Amino acid sequence: MSIYEILFWFLTIMAISSALGVILSRNPITSVLFLIVTFFAISGHYILLNAQFLAIVNIIVYAGAIMVLFLFVIMLMNLNADVEPQKGRLLQLAGVIAGGVLFLVILAALKSATVLPLEKTSSDIGLIKNLGRVLFTQFVLPFEISSVLFLSAMIGAIVIGKKEETKNPLTP
Amino acid sequence: MGIGLLHILFVSIALFFIGVYGFLTRRNMITMLMSIELILNSININFIAFNKFLYSDKLDGLFFTVFIITIAAAEAAVAIAIIINLYRNYKSIDIEDADTMKY
């Protein structure tokens, strides 16, 4: 086994087991911490797939920003999390069937697929120099539109999350 | 036996359906949102794997992933604002308690 395969299987086991931890743990804070471990494992997969810049972006955006947001919200709400009741048996069975059957179908479809051999290319295609050059020429329109998306999401989050001062502005 | 495209697709499928199962069975809204993040990340792995194994001289898959991360960040911010608003009105984040529009 080469070092590549050892790293691949280690990251795979880490990702899947911590993803199961996200789903199965009762406490939301434990779920968030497991999810951070999952994101680090996924970033490791990105590095193995020659996407170094995306691995860093994934850690910064997900583990750095989104997960901190989740943790703050969970701590602000002061959840008494240990008593979260579960959905009924029937709905859990439905979840297993809905997830598992499609999983099996796609897995069976993958088994009969033919895989093209990997052609050797340079491993620095995911570095920030190449990405930036393409991002500001070929993908400049979606890049600019995403700034509008962020602005609208920011305004929307502020408007929705704002505390209403008075229910009816006519009555003092 | 080297690590091929199929192994990476298996990881992504497993993460995707763990996310689907969590989305269907949990009642806590924050955990459901975390399941959605898990699903989005499994899709990102797919895009990068296909980009490397099929079109390794192009960068389109990487840019799809960049924009998916962008949209996921915006979506998480808006969804958390909605959850905070629901928590103010119903005093819980159980998905079963937000049933005003159900009847």
Coordinates of C-alpha atoms in Angstrom, one line a residue:
Chain A
M1 CA 0.0 0.0 0.0
S2 CA 1.4 3.3 -1.0
I3 CA 1.2 6.4 1.3
Y4 CA -1.6 7.7 -1.0
E5 CA -3.8 4.7 -0.4
I6 CA -3.2 4.8 3.4
L7 CA -4.1 8.5 3.5
F8 CA -7.2 7.9 1.3
W9 CA -8.6 5.1 3.5
F10 CA -7.8 7.0 6.7
L11 CA -9.6 10.1 5.5
T12 CA -12.5 8.0 4.2
I13 CA -13.0 6.2 7.5
M14 CA -12.6 9.5 9.3
A15 CA -15.2 11.3 7.1
I16 CA -17.8 8.5 7.2
S17 CA -17.6 7.8 10.9
S18 CA -17.7 11.4 11.9
A19 CA -20.7 12.0 9.5
L20 CA -22.4 9.1 11.3
G21 CA -21.6 10.9 14.6
V22 CA -23.3 14.1 13.3
I23 CA -26.5 12.2 12.6
L24 CA -26.6 9.9 15.6
S25 CA -25.4 12.1 18.5
R26 CA -28.2 13.6 20.6
N27 CA -26.5 16.8 21.6
P28 CA -26.3 19.5 18.9
I29 CA -23.0 20.8 20.1
T30 CA -21.5 17.3 19.7
S31 CA -23.0 17.2 16.2
V32 CA -21.3 20.5 15.3
L33 CA -17.9 19.3 16.5
F34 CA -18.3 16.0 14.5
L35 CA -19.2 18.1 11.5
I36 CA -16.0 20.1 11.8
V37 CA -14.0 16.8 11.8
T38 CA -15.9 15.7 8.7
F39 CA -15.0 19.0 6.9
F40 CA -11.3 18.5 7.8
A41 CA -11.5 15.0 6.3
I42 CA -13.2 16.3 3.2
S43 CA -10.4 18.9 2.9
G44 CA -7.9 16.2 3.1
H45 CA -9.7 14.5 0.2
Y46 CA -9.5 17.7 -1.8
I47 CA -5.7 17.8 -1.3
L48 CA -5.4 14.2 -2.5
L49 CA -7.4 15.3 -5.6
N50 CA -5.0 18.1 -6.5
A51 CA -7.4 20.9 -5.3
Q52 CA -5.2 22.6 -2.7
F53 CA -6.8 26.0 -2.9
L54 CA -10.2 24.6 -2.4
A55 CA -9.1 22.6 0.6
I56 CA -8.0 25.8 2.3
V57 CA -11.2 27.6 1.3
N58 CA -13.2 24.7 2.6
I59 CA -11.6 24.9 6.0
I60 CA -11.8 28.7 6.2
V61 CA -15.4 29.0 5.1
Y62 CA -17.0 25.9 6.6
A63 CA -15.0 25.2 9.8
G64 CA -14.1 28.9 10.3
A65 CA -17.3 30.7 9.5
I66 CA -20.4 28.5 9.2
M67 CA -19.6 26.2 12.1
V68 CA -18.9 29.2 14.4
L69 CA -22.3 30.6 13.4
F70 CA -23.9 27.3 14.2
L71 CA -22.1 27.0 17.6
F72 CA -23.1 30.6 18.5
V73 CA -26.7 30.0 17.7
I74 CA -26.9 26.8 19.6
M75 CA -25.3 28.4 22.6
L76 CA -27.6 31.4 22.4
M77 CA -30.7 29.3 22.3
N78 CA -29.6 27.5 25.5
L79 CA -31.1 24.2 24.3
N80 CA -31.9 21.5 26.7
A81 CA -30.7 19.1 24.1
D82 CA -30.6 15.8 25.9
V83 CA -34.3 15.4 25.9
E84 CA -34.8 15.9 22.2
P85 CA -37.5 13.4 21.3
Q86 CA -37.0 11.3 18.2
K87 CA -39.4 11.0 15.3
G88 CA -41.6 7.8 15.2
R89 CA -40.3 4.4 14.3
L90 CA -42.3 4.5 11.0
L91 CA -40.6 7.7 9.9
Q92 CA -37.1 6.4 10.8
L93 CA -37.9 3.3 8.8
A94 CA -38.9 5.5 5.9
G95 CA -35.7 7.4 6.2
V96 CA -33.6 4.2 6.1
I97 CA -35.6 2.9 3.1
A98 CA -35.4 6.2 1.2
G99 CA -31.7 6.7 1.8
G100 CA -30.7 3.0 1.5
V101 CA -32.5 2.1 -1.7
L102 CA -31.2 4.9 -3.7
F103 CA -27.8 4.3 -2.2
L104 CA -27.9 0.6 -3.4
V105 CA -29.1 1.7 -6.9
I106 CA -26.3 4.1 -7.4
L107 CA -23.8 1.7 -6.0
A108 CA -25.0 -1.0 -8.4
A109 CA -24.8 1.4 -11.3
L110 CA -21.3 2.3 -10.3
K111 CA -20.2 -1.4 -10.2
S112 CA -20.9 -1.9 -13.9
A113 CA -19.3 1.3 -15.0
T114 CA -16.0 1.4 -16.9
V115 CA -13.4 3.7 -15.6
L116 CA -11.1 5.6 -17.8
P117 CA -7.5 5.4 -16.9
L118 CA -6.1 8.5 -15.2
E119 CA -3.8 10.5 -17.4
K120 CA -0.9 12.0 -15.7
T121 CA -1.0 15.8 -15.5
S122 CA 0.8 18.4 -13.5
S123 CA -0.4 18.4 -9.9
D124 CA -0.3 22.2 -9.5
I125 CA -3.6 22.8 -11.5
G126 CA -5.4 23.6 -8.3
L127 CA -3.1 26.3 -7.1
I128 CA -4.3 29.8 -6.6
K129 CA -2.4 31.2 -9.6
N130 CA -4.2 29.1 -12.2
L131 CA -7.5 29.4 -10.5
G132 CA -7.3 33.1 -10.3
R133 CA -6.4 33.5 -13.9
V134 CA -9.5 31.5 -15.0
L135 CA -11.8 33.0 -12.4
F136 CA -11.2 36.6 -13.6
T137 CA -11.5 35.8 -17.3
Q138 CA -13.8 32.9 -18.0
F139 CA -15.9 33.0 -14.8
V140 CA -16.0 36.7 -14.1
L141 CA -19.8 37.0 -14.6
P142 CA -20.8 34.4 -12.0
F143 CA -18.2 35.8 -9.7
E144 CA -19.7 39.2 -9.8
I145 CA -23.2 37.9 -9.5
S146 CA -22.3 36.0 -6.4
S147 CA -21.5 39.3 -4.8
V148 CA -25.0 40.4 -5.4
L149 CA -26.2 37.1 -3.9
F150 CA -24.2 37.7 -0.8
L151 CA -25.5 41.3 -0.5
S152 CA -29.1 40.0 -0.7
A153 CA -28.5 37.2 1.7
M154 CA -26.9 39.6 4.2
I155 CA -29.9 42.0 3.9
G156 CA -32.3 39.1 4.1
A157 CA -30.7 37.6 7.2
I158 CA -30.8 41.0 9.0
V159 CA -34.4 41.7 8.0
I160 CA -35.6 38.2 9.0
G161 CA -33.6 38.0 12.2
K162 CA -34.4 41.5 13.4
K163 CA -36.4 41.8 16.6
E164 CA -39.8 43.5 16.0
E165 CA -40.1 46.5 18.3
T166 CA -43.9 46.8 18.3
K167 CA -46.4 44.5 16.7
N168 CA -48.6 47.2 15.5
P169 CA -47.0 50.6 14.7
L170 CA -50.3 52.4 15.1
T171 CA -50.6 51.7 18.8
P172 CA -47.8 53.2 20.9
Chain B
M1 CA -5.2 -1.8 -7.0
G2 CA -5.0 1.9 -7.0
I3 CA -7.4 4.4 -5.8
G4 CA -9.7 5.2 -8.7
L5 CA -12.7 7.3 -9.5
L6 CA -15.1 4.7 -8.0
H7 CA -13.6 4.8 -4.6
I8 CA -14.0 8.5 -4.3
L9 CA -17.5 8.3 -5.7
F10 CA -18.3 5.7 -3.0
V11 CA -17.2 8.2 -0.3
S12 CA -19.3 10.9 -1.8
I13 CA -22.4 8.6 -2.1
A14 CA -22.0 7.4 1.5
L15 CA -21.8 11.0 2.8
F16 CA -24.8 12.0 0.7
F17 CA -27.1 9.4 2.0
I18 CA -26.0 9.8 5.6
G19 CA -27.1 13.4 5.1
V20 CA -30.4 12.4 3.5
Y21 CA -31.1 10.0 6.4
G22 CA -30.3 12.7 9.0
F23 CA -32.5 15.2 7.2
L24 CA -35.4 12.8 7.2
T25 CA -35.1 11.5 10.8
R26 CA -34.0 14.4 13.0
R27 CA -36.4 16.9 14.5
N28 CA -33.9 19.6 15.5
M29 CA -33.8 22.3 12.9
I30 CA -30.1 23.0 13.4
T31 CA -29.2 19.4 12.9
M32 CA -31.3 19.3 9.7
L33 CA -29.4 22.3 8.5
M34 CA -26.1 20.4 9.3
S35 CA -27.4 17.4 7.2
I36 CA -27.9 19.8 4.3
E37 CA -24.3 21.0 4.6
L38 CA -23.2 17.4 4.6
I39 CA -25.1 16.8 1.3
L40 CA -23.6 19.9 -0.3
N41 CA -20.1 18.7 0.6
S42 CA -20.6 15.3 -0.8
I43 CA -21.6 17.0 -4.1
N44 CA -18.4 19.0 -4.0
I45 CA -16.3 15.9 -3.7
N46 CA -18.1 14.6 -6.8
F47 CA -17.3 17.7 -8.8
I48 CA -13.7 17.7 -7.9
A49 CA -13.2 14.0 -8.5
F50 CA -14.8 14.2 -12.0
N51 CA -12.8 17.3 -12.8
K52 CA -9.6 15.4 -11.9
F53 CA -10.3 12.1 -13.5
L54 CA -12.1 13.1 -16.7
Y55 CA -11.1 16.7 -17.6
S56 CA -7.8 17.2 -15.7
D57 CA -6.7 20.0 -18.0
K58 CA -9.7 22.2 -17.2
L59 CA -10.9 23.9 -14.1
D60 CA -14.7 23.9 -14.5
G61 CA -15.4 21.4 -11.7
L62 CA -13.3 23.5 -9.2
F63 CA -15.3 26.6 -10.0
F64 CA -18.6 24.7 -9.5
T65 CA -17.3 23.8 -6.1
V66 CA -16.3 27.4 -5.3
F67 CA -19.8 28.6 -6.2
I68 CA -21.5 25.8 -4.3
I69 CA -19.5 26.9 -1.2
T70 CA -20.5 30.5 -1.8
I71 CA -24.2 29.6 -2.0
A72 CA -23.9 27.3 1.0
A73 CA -22.6 30.2 3.1
A74 CA -25.4 32.5 2.0
E75 CA -28.0 29.7 2.6
A76 CA -26.7 29.0 6.1
A77 CA -26.9 32.7 7.1
V78 CA -30.5 33.0 5.9
A79 CA -31.6 29.7 7.3
I80 CA -30.1 30.5 10.7
A81 CA -32.0 33.9 10.7
I82 CA -35.2 32.0 10.0
I83 CA -34.5 29.5 12.8
I84 CA -33.8 32.4 15.2
N85 CA -37.1 34.0 14.2
L86 CA -39.0 30.7 14.7
Y87 CA -37.3 30.3 18.1
R88 CA -38.6 33.7 19.1
N89 CA -42.1 32.9 18.1
Y90 CA -42.4 29.2 19.2
K91 CA -39.8 29.0 22.0
S92 CA -38.3 25.8 20.5
I93 CA -36.5 24.7 17.4
D94 CA -38.3 21.4 17.0
I95 CA -39.6 21.1 13.5
E96 CA -42.9 19.6 14.7
D97 CA -43.7 22.7 16.7
A98 CA -43.8 25.1 13.8
D99 CA -47.1 24.0 12.5
T100 CA -49.1 27.2 12.1
M101 CA -49.4 26.8 8.4
K102 CA -50.1 23.1 8.5
Y103 CA -53.9 23.3 9.3

